[in-house]
Coordinates of C-alpha atoms in Angstrom, one line a residue:
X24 CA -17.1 23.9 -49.2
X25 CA -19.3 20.6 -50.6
X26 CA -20.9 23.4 -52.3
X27 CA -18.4 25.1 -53.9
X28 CA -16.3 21.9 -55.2
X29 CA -19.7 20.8 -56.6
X30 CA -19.7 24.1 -58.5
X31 CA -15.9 23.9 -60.0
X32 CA -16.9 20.1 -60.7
X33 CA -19.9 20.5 -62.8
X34 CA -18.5 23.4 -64.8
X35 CA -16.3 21.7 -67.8
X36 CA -14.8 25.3 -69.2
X37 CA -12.5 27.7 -67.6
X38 CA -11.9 27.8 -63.9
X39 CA -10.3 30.8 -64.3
X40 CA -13.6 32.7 -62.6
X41 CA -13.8 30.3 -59.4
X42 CA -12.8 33.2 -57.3
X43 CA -15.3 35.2 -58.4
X44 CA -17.8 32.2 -58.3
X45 CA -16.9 32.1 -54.7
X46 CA -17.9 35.9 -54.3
X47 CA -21.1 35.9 -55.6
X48 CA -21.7 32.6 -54.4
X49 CA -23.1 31.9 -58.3
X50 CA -22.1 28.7 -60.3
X51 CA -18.8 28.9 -61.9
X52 CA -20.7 27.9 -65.4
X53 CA -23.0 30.8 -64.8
X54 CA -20.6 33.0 -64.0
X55 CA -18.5 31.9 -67.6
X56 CA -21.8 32.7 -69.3
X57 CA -22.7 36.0 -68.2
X58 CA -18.7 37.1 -68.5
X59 CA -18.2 35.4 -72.1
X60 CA -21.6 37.4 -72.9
X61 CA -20.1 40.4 -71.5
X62 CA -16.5 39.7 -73.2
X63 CA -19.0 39.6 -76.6
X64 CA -21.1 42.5 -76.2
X65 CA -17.7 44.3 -76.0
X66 CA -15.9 42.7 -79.2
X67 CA -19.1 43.1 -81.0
X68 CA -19.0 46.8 -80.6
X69 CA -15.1 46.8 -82.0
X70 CA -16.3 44.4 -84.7
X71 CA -18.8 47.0 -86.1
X72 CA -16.6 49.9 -85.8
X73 CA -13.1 48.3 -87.3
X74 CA -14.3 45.7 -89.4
X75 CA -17.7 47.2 -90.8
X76 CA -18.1 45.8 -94.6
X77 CA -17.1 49.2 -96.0
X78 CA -13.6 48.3 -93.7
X79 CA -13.0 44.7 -94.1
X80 CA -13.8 42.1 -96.7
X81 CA -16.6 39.8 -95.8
X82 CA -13.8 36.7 -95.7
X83 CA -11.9 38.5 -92.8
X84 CA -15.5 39.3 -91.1
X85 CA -16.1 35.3 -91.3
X86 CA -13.0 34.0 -90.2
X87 CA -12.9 36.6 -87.0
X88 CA -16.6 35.7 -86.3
X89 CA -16.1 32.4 -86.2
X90 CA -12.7 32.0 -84.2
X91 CA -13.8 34.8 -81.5
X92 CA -17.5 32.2 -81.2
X93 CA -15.0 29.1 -81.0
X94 CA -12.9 30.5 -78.0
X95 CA -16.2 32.0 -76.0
X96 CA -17.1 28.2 -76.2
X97 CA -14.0 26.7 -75.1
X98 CA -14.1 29.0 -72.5
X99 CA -17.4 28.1 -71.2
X100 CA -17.6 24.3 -71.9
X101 CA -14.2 23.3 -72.5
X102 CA -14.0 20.0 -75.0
X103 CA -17.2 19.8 -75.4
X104 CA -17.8 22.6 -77.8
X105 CA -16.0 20.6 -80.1
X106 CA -19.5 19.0 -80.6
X107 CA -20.6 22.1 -81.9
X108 CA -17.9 21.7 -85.1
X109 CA -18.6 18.2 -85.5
X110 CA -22.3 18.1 -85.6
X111 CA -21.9 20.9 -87.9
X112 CA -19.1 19.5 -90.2
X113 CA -21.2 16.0 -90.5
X114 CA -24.5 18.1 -91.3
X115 CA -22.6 20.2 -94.2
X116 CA -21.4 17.1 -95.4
X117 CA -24.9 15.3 -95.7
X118 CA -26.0 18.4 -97.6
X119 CA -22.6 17.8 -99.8
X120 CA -23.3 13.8 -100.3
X121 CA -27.1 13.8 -100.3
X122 CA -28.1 16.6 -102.3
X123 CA -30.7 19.4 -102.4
X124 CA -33.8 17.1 -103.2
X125 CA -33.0 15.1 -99.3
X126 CA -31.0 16.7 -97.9
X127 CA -32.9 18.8 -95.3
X128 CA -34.6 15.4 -94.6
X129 CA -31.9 13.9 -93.6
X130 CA -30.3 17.3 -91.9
X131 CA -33.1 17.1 -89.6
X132 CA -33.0 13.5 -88.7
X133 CA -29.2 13.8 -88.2
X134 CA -28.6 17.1 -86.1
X135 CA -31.7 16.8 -83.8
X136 CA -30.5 13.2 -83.2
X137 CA -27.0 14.1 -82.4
X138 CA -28.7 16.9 -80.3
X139 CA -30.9 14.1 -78.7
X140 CA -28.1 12.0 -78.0
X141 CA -26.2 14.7 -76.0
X142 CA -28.5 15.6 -74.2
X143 CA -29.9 12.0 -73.3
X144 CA -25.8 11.3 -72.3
X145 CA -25.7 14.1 -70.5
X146 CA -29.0 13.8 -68.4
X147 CA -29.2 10.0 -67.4
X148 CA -24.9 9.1 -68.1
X149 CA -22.9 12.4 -66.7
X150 CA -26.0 13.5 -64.1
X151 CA -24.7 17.2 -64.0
X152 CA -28.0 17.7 -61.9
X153 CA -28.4 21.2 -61.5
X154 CA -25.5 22.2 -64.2
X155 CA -27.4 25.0 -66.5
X156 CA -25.1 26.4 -68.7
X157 CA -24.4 22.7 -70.6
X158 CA -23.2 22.6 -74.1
X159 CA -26.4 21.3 -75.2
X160 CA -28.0 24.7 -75.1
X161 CA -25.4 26.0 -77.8
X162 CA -26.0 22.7 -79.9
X163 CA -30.0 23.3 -79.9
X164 CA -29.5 26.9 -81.5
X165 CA -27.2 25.3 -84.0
X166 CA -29.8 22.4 -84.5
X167 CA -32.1 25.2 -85.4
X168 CA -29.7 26.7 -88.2
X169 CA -28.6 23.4 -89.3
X170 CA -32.4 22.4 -90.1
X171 CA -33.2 26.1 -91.2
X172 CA -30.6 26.1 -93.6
X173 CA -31.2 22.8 -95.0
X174 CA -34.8 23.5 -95.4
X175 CA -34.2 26.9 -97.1
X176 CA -31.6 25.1 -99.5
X177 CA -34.2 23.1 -100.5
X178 CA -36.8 25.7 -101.0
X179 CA -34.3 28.0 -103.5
X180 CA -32.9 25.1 -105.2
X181 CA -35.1 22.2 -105.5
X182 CA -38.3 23.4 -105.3
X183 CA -40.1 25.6 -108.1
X184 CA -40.8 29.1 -107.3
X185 CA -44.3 29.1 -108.0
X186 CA -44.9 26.5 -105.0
X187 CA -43.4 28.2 -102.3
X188 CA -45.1 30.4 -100.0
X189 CA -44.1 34.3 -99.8
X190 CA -42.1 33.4 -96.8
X191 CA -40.2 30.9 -98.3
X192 CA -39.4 32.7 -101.6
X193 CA -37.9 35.4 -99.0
X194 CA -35.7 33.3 -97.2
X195 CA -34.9 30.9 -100.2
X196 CA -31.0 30.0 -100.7
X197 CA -29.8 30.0 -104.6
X198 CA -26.5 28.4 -103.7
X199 CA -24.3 26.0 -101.4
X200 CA -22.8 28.2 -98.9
X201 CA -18.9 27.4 -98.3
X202 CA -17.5 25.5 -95.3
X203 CA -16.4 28.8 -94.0
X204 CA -19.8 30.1 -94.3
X205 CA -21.3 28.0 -92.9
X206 CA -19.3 27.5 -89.5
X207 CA -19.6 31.3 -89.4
X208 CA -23.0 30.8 -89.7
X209 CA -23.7 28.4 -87.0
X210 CA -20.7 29.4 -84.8
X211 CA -20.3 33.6 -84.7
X212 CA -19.7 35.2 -81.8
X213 CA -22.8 37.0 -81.3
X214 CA -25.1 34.0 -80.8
X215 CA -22.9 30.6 -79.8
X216 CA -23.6 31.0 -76.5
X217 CA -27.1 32.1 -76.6
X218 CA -28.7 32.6 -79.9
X219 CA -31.0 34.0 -81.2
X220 CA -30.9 31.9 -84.3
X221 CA -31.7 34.1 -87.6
X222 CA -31.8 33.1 -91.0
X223 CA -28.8 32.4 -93.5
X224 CA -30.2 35.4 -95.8
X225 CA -30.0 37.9 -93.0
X226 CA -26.6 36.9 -91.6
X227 CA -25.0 36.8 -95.0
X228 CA -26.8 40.5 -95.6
X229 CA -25.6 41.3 -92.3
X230 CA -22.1 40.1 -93.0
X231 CA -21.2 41.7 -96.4
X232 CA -23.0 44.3 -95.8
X233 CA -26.1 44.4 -97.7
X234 CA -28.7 43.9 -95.5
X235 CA -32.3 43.9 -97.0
X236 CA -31.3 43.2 -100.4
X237 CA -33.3 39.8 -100.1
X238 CA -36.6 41.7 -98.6
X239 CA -37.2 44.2 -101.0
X240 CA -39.7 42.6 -102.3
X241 CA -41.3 42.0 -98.8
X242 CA -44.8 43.2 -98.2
X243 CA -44.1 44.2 -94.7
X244 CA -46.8 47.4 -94.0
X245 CA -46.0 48.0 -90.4
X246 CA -42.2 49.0 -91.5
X247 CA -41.3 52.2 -94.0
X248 CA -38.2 51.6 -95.9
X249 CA -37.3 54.8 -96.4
X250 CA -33.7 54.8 -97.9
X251 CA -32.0 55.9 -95.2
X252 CA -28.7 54.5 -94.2
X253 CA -28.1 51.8 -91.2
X254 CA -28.6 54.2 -87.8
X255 CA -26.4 53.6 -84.7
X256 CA -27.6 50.6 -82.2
X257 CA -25.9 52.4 -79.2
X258 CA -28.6 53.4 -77.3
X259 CA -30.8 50.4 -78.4
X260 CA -27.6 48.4 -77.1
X261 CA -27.8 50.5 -74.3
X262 CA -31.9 50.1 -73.2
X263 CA -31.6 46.6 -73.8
X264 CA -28.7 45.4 -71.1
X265 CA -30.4 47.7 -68.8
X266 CA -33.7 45.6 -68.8
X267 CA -31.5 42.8 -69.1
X268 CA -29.7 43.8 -65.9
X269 CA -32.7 44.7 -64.5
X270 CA -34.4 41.3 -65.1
X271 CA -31.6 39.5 -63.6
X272 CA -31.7 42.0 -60.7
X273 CA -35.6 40.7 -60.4
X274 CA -34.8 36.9 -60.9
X275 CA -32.1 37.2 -57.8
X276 CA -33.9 39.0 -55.9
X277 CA -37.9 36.7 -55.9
X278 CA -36.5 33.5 -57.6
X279 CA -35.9 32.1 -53.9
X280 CA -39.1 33.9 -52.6
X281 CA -42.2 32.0 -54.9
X282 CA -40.0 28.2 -55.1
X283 CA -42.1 26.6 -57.7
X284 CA -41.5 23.1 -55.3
X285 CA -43.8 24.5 -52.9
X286 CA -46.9 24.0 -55.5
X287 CA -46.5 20.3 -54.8
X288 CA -45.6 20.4 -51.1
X289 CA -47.9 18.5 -49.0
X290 CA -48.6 20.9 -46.3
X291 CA -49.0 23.2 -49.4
X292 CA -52.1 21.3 -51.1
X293 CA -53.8 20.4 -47.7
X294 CA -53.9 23.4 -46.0
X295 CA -54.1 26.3 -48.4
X296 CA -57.7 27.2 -50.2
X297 CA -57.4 26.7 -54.0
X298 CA -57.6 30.8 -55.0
X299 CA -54.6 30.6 -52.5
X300 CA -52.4 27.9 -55.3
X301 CA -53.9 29.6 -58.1
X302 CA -52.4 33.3 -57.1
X303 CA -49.0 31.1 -55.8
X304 CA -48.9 29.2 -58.8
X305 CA -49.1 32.5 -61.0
X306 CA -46.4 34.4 -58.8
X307 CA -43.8 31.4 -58.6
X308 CA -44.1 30.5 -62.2
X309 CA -43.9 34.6 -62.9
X310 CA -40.6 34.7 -61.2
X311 CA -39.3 32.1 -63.3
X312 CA -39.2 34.2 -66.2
X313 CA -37.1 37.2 -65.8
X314 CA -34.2 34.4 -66.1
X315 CA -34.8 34.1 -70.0
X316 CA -35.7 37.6 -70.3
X317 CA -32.0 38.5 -69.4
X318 CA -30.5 35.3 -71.4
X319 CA -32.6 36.3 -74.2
X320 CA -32.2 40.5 -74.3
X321 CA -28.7 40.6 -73.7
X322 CA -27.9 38.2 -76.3
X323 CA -30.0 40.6 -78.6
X324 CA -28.0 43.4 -77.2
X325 CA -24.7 41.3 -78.8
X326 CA -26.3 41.4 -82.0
X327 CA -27.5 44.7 -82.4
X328 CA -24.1 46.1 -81.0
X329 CA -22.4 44.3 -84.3
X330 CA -24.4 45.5 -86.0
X331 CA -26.6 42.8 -86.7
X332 CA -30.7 43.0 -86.5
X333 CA -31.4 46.4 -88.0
X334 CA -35.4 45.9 -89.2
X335 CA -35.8 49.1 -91.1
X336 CA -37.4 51.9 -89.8
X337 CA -41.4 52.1 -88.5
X338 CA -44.0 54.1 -89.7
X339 CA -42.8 57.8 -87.6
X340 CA -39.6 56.6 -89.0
X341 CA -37.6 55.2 -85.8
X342 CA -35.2 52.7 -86.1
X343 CA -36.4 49.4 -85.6
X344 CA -33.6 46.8 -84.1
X345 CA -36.1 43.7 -83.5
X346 CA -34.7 41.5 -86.5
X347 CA -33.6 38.6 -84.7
X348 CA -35.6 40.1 -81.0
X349 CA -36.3 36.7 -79.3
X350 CA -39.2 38.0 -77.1
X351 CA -41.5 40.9 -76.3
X352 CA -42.0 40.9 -72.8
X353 CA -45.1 43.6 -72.2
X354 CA -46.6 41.2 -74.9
X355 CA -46.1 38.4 -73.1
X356 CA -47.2 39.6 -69.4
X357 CA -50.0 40.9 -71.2
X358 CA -50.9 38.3 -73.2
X359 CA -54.6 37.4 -73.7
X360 CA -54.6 34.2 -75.5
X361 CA -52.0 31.0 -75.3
X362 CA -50.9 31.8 -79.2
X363 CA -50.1 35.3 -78.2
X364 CA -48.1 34.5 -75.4
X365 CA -46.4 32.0 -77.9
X366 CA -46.0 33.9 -80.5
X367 CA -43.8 36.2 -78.2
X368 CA -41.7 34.0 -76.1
X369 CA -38.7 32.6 -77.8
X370 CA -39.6 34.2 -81.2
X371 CA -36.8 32.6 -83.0
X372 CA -37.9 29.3 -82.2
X373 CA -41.2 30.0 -82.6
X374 CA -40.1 31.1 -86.3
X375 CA -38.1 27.9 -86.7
X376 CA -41.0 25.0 -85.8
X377 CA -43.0 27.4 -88.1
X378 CA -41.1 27.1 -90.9
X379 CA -39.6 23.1 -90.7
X380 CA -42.3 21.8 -89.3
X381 CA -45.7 23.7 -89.0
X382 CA -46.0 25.1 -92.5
X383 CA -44.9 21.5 -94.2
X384 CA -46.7 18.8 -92.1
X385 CA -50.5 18.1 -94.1
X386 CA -51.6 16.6 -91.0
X387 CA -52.1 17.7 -87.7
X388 CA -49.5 20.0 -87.5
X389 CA -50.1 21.6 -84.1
X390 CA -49.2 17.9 -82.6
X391 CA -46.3 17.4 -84.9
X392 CA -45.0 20.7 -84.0
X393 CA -45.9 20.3 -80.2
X394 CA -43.9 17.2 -80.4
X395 CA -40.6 18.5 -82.3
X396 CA -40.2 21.2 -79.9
X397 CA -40.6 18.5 -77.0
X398 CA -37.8 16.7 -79.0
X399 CA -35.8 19.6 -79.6
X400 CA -35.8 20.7 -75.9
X401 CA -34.2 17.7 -74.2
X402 CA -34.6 14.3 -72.3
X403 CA -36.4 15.4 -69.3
X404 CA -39.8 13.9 -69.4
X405 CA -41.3 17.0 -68.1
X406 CA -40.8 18.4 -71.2
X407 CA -42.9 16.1 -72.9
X408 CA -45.8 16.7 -70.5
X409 CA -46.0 20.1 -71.1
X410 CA -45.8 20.0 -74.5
X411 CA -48.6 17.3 -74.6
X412 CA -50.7 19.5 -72.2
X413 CA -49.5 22.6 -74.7
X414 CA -51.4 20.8 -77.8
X415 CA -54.5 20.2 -75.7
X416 CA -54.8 23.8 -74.1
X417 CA -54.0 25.1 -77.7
X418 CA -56.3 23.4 -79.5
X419 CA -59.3 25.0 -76.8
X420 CA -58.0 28.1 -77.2
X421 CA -58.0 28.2 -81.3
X422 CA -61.9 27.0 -80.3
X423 CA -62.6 30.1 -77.9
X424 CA -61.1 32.4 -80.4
X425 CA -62.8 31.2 -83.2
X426 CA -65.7 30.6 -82.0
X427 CA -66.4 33.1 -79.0
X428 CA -64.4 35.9 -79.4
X429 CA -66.1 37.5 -82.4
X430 CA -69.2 38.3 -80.0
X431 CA -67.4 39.8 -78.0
X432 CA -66.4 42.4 -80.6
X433 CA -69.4 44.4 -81.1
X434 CA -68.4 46.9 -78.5
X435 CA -65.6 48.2 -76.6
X436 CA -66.6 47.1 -73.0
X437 CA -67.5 43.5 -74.1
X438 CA -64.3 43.4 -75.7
X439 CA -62.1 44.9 -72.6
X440 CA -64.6 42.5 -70.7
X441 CA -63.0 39.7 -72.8
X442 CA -59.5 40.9 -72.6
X443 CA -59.2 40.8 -68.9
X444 CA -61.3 37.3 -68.7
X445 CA -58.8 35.6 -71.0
X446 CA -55.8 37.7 -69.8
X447 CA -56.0 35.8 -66.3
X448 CA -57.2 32.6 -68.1
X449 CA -54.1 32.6 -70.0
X450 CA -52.1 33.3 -67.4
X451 CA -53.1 30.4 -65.4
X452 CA -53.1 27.9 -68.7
X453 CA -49.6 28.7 -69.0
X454 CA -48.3 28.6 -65.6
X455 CA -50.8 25.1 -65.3
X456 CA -49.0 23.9 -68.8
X457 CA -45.4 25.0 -67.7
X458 CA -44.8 23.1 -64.4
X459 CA -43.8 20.5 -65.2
X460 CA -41.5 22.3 -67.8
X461 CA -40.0 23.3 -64.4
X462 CA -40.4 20.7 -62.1
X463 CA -38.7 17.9 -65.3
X464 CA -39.8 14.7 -63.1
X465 CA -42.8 12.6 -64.1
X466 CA -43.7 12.1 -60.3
X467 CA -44.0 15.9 -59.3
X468 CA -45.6 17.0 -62.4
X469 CA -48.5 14.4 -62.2
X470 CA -48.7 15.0 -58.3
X471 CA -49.2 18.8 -59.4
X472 CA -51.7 17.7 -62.3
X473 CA -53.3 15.6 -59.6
X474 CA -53.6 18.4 -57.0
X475 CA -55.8 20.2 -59.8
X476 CA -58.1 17.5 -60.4
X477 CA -56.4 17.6 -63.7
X478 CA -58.9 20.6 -64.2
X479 CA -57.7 22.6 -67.3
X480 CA -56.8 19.1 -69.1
X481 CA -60.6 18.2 -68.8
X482 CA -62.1 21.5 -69.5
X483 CA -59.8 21.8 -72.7
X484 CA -60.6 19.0 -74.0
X485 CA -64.3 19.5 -73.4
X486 CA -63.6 22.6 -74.9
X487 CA -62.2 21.4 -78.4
X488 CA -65.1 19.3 -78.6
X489 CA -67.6 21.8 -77.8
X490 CA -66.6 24.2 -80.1
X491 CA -64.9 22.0 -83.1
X492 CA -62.8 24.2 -85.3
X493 CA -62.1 22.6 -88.6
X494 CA -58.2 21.3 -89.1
X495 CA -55.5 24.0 -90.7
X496 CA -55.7 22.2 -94.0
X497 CA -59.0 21.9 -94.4
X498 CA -59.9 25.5 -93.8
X499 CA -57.2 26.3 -96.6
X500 CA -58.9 24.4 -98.8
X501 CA -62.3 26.0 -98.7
X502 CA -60.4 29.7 -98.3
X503 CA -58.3 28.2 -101.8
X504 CA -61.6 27.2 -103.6
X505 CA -63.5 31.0 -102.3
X506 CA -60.3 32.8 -103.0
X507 CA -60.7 30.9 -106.7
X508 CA -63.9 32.5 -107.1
X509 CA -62.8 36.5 -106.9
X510 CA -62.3 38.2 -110.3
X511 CA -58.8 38.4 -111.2
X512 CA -57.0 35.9 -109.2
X513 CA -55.8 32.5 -109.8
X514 CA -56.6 30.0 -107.6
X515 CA -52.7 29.3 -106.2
X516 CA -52.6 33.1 -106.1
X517 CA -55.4 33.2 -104.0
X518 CA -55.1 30.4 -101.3
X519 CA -51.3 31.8 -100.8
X520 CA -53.0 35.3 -99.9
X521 CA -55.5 33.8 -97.2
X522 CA -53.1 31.3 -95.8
X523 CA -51.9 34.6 -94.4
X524 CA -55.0 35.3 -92.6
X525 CA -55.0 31.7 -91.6
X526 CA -52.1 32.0 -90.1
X527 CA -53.0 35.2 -87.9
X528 CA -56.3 34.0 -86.6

């Protein structure tokens, strides 16, 4: 019973679901989450049927959005999700005050430290322990389309055309959006609880029903617009609550079998060969995943049900729903370098420390970004560790791939060779990187660290210096001043072309 009161008592929404909290023997704030997720898969399919554009006007389709994404919260975090409106009321009203040269300066300073100060309250004030459905996972989505929108405010009305980057000109906004908007914005339905965040652009196309008409000019060569209308999502809808089911049928059924506590037990590290922790350490940090993959899937189920996240069609001309996907999960269990596995895990975000901080910081950019997302993520210090580990083992890996892989490409065996070599050497960098993501106390994770030798950190770094790869901007600049040289193009012209490339590699 010590248990179950401890359940009801951490939750702050609804206790309307104890009963079936009891059941399941689940947390009552899990239990509001995957129910309120349910609740909006279902209204998401009514929204796209009886209030499609062609149906509705696009102020109906906002105020509905909004006041359907207001009660899931109440339902799930009580009081609290009035944070979300107020962090959100006093960002739109910086942008208002400030205007479009500061603002998404000051946006970003504001929301993450609102978002920082809940979460620090929360943590080391309230002590919810083990409480995982908090309202501070809501507020770090909206973080993410406070700054977005800020930034892209800036870009489309501050900034000349000629100096942004083909990204930017895509995802440029030409004027304030209302109040109305903008709560819809940051507070629909489909994505308070869980995300994905997407861009203003794309949710404003989405909701009046005009999606693409801010990416035709989009050089985008793996998709085919071919004209057609928008297809159904229903069997998309369908495939992807299946896996998401189906992960969360995984995570239930291993999560207790591979704890990821055991890694630092003491019996543990004195008594079992080190192959031994590195296959453990693989399989309990594995298990850990399917958790997100579920989150993450079924929240993109929501999305596409409405409607939302139609990405034209590919190149045999299927129907591509993996607009606002936040993961690819072959991609990432197959991963053979750390900035693959990155680039597929938590897309979105990936997307949004990209575009606010990666692409705009002249220095070091890796560590700035490395250091926002620690930020953005919360007060546990484990965090920070493996974030600070993340910038070491990604700076070894940029020097591997630029500076080993290309002799490993003169042949199909050395290159499956290399695949499966850095396959399992990602794999382990992650897992290695990721404990203490996991474990969130500075005393386990440097126990853990310390049961390692502190291996990877020291071959990483010897790696980086080994192999130096020049920094980001530097490499621009000589790929600019080439680029300048080629008949025909101008020099901007040229270094914005490459920076693509850059980018890639």
């Amino acid at each position: 019973m010590a248990d179950e009161s401890t359940r009801t008592t951490a939750c702050t929404g609804s206790s309307l679901l104890q009963p079936v909290s009891e059941m399941t023997n689940l947390p009552l704030d899990q239990v509001n989450f995957v129910v309120c997720q349910l609740c909006a898969l279902i209204s998401a399919f009514w929204f796209r049927l009886f209030l499609h554009p062609s149906k509705t006007s696009p102020f109906i389709r906002h105020v509905v959005a909004t006041v359907l994404g207001l009660y899931f919260a109440l339902f799930c975090f009580g009081w609290y999700a009035l944070h979300f409106l107020l962090q959100s009321g006093l960002t739109y009203g910086i942008m208002i005050l400030t205007g479009v040269e500061h603002m998404h300066k000051y946006c970003l300073v504001v929301a993450l430290s609102y978002l920082s100060l809940c979460q620090i309250t929360r943590v080391y004030v309230f002590d919810y322990g083990m409480y995982s459905a908090d309202f501070t996972g809501p507020m770090m989505v909206i973080t993410q389309k406070i700054t977005s929108l800020a930034f892209e405010i800036h870009d489309g009305m501050a900034r000349k055309e000629e100096h942004l980057t083909a990204g930017q000109k895509i995802l440029a906004i030409r004027r304030m959006p209302s109040l109305l908007e903008y709560f819809s914005y940051n507070c629909n339905f489909m994505g308070i609880l869980a995300g994905p965040t997407c861009s203003y652009n794309d949710y404003i196309a989405f909701i009046e029903g005009k999606p693409y008409r801010h990416r035709e000019q989009e050089a985008d060569k793996s998709k085919t617009r071919l004209g057609q209308g928008e297809p159904s999502p229903n069997m998309e809808v369908v495939r992807k609550v299946a896996t998401s089911f189906f992960c969360l049928l995984v995570f239930l059924s291993v999560c207790k079998v591979f704890p990821v506590e055991r890694n630092i037990e003491d019996d543990f590290i004195a008594n079992t060969p080190f192959y031994a922790q590195v296959v453990y350490l693989y399989l309990s940090m594995l298990t850990t995943r399917p958790k997100y993959y579920f989150v993450w899937t079924l929240a993109d189920a929501i999305n596409n049900a409405a409607g939302f996240g139609f990405n034209g069609y590919d190149i045999n001309g299927a129907p591509c729903w993996d607009l606002i996907s936040n993961l690819r999960i072959l991609n990432i269990e197959l991963a053979t370098s750390f900035k693959v596995f990155l680039d597929n895990w938590n897309i979105q975000t990936v997307q949004w420390l990209k575009r606010v901080c990666y692409e705009r910081c002249p220095y070091h950019p890796t560590a700035a970004t490395f250091i926002l997302s620690a930020m953005w993520h919360g007060a546990y210090p484990g965090y920070y560790l493996t974030f600070l580990t993340g910038i070491i083992v990604t700076l070894a890996a940029r020097a591997v791939r630029h500076k080993v892989r290309p002799h490993f490409l003169h042949s199909a065996a050395h290159k499956l060779f290399y695949d499966v070599i850095t396959w399992a050497a990602t794999q382990i960098a992650i897992c290695y990187t990721v404990v203490p993501f996991v474990l969130l106390s500075v005393g386990p994770s440097i126990k853990f660290y310390r049961s390692w030798y502190f291996s990877l950190h020291i071959m990483c770094i010897l790696l980086a210096v080994a192999l130096p790869v020049k920094p980001r901007h530097l490499r621009l600049k000589e790929q600019q001043k080439s680029c300048s040289q080629d008949a025909g193009l101008k020099p901007l012209e040229a270094a914005e072309t490459h920076s693509h490339k850059e980018k890639a590699s």
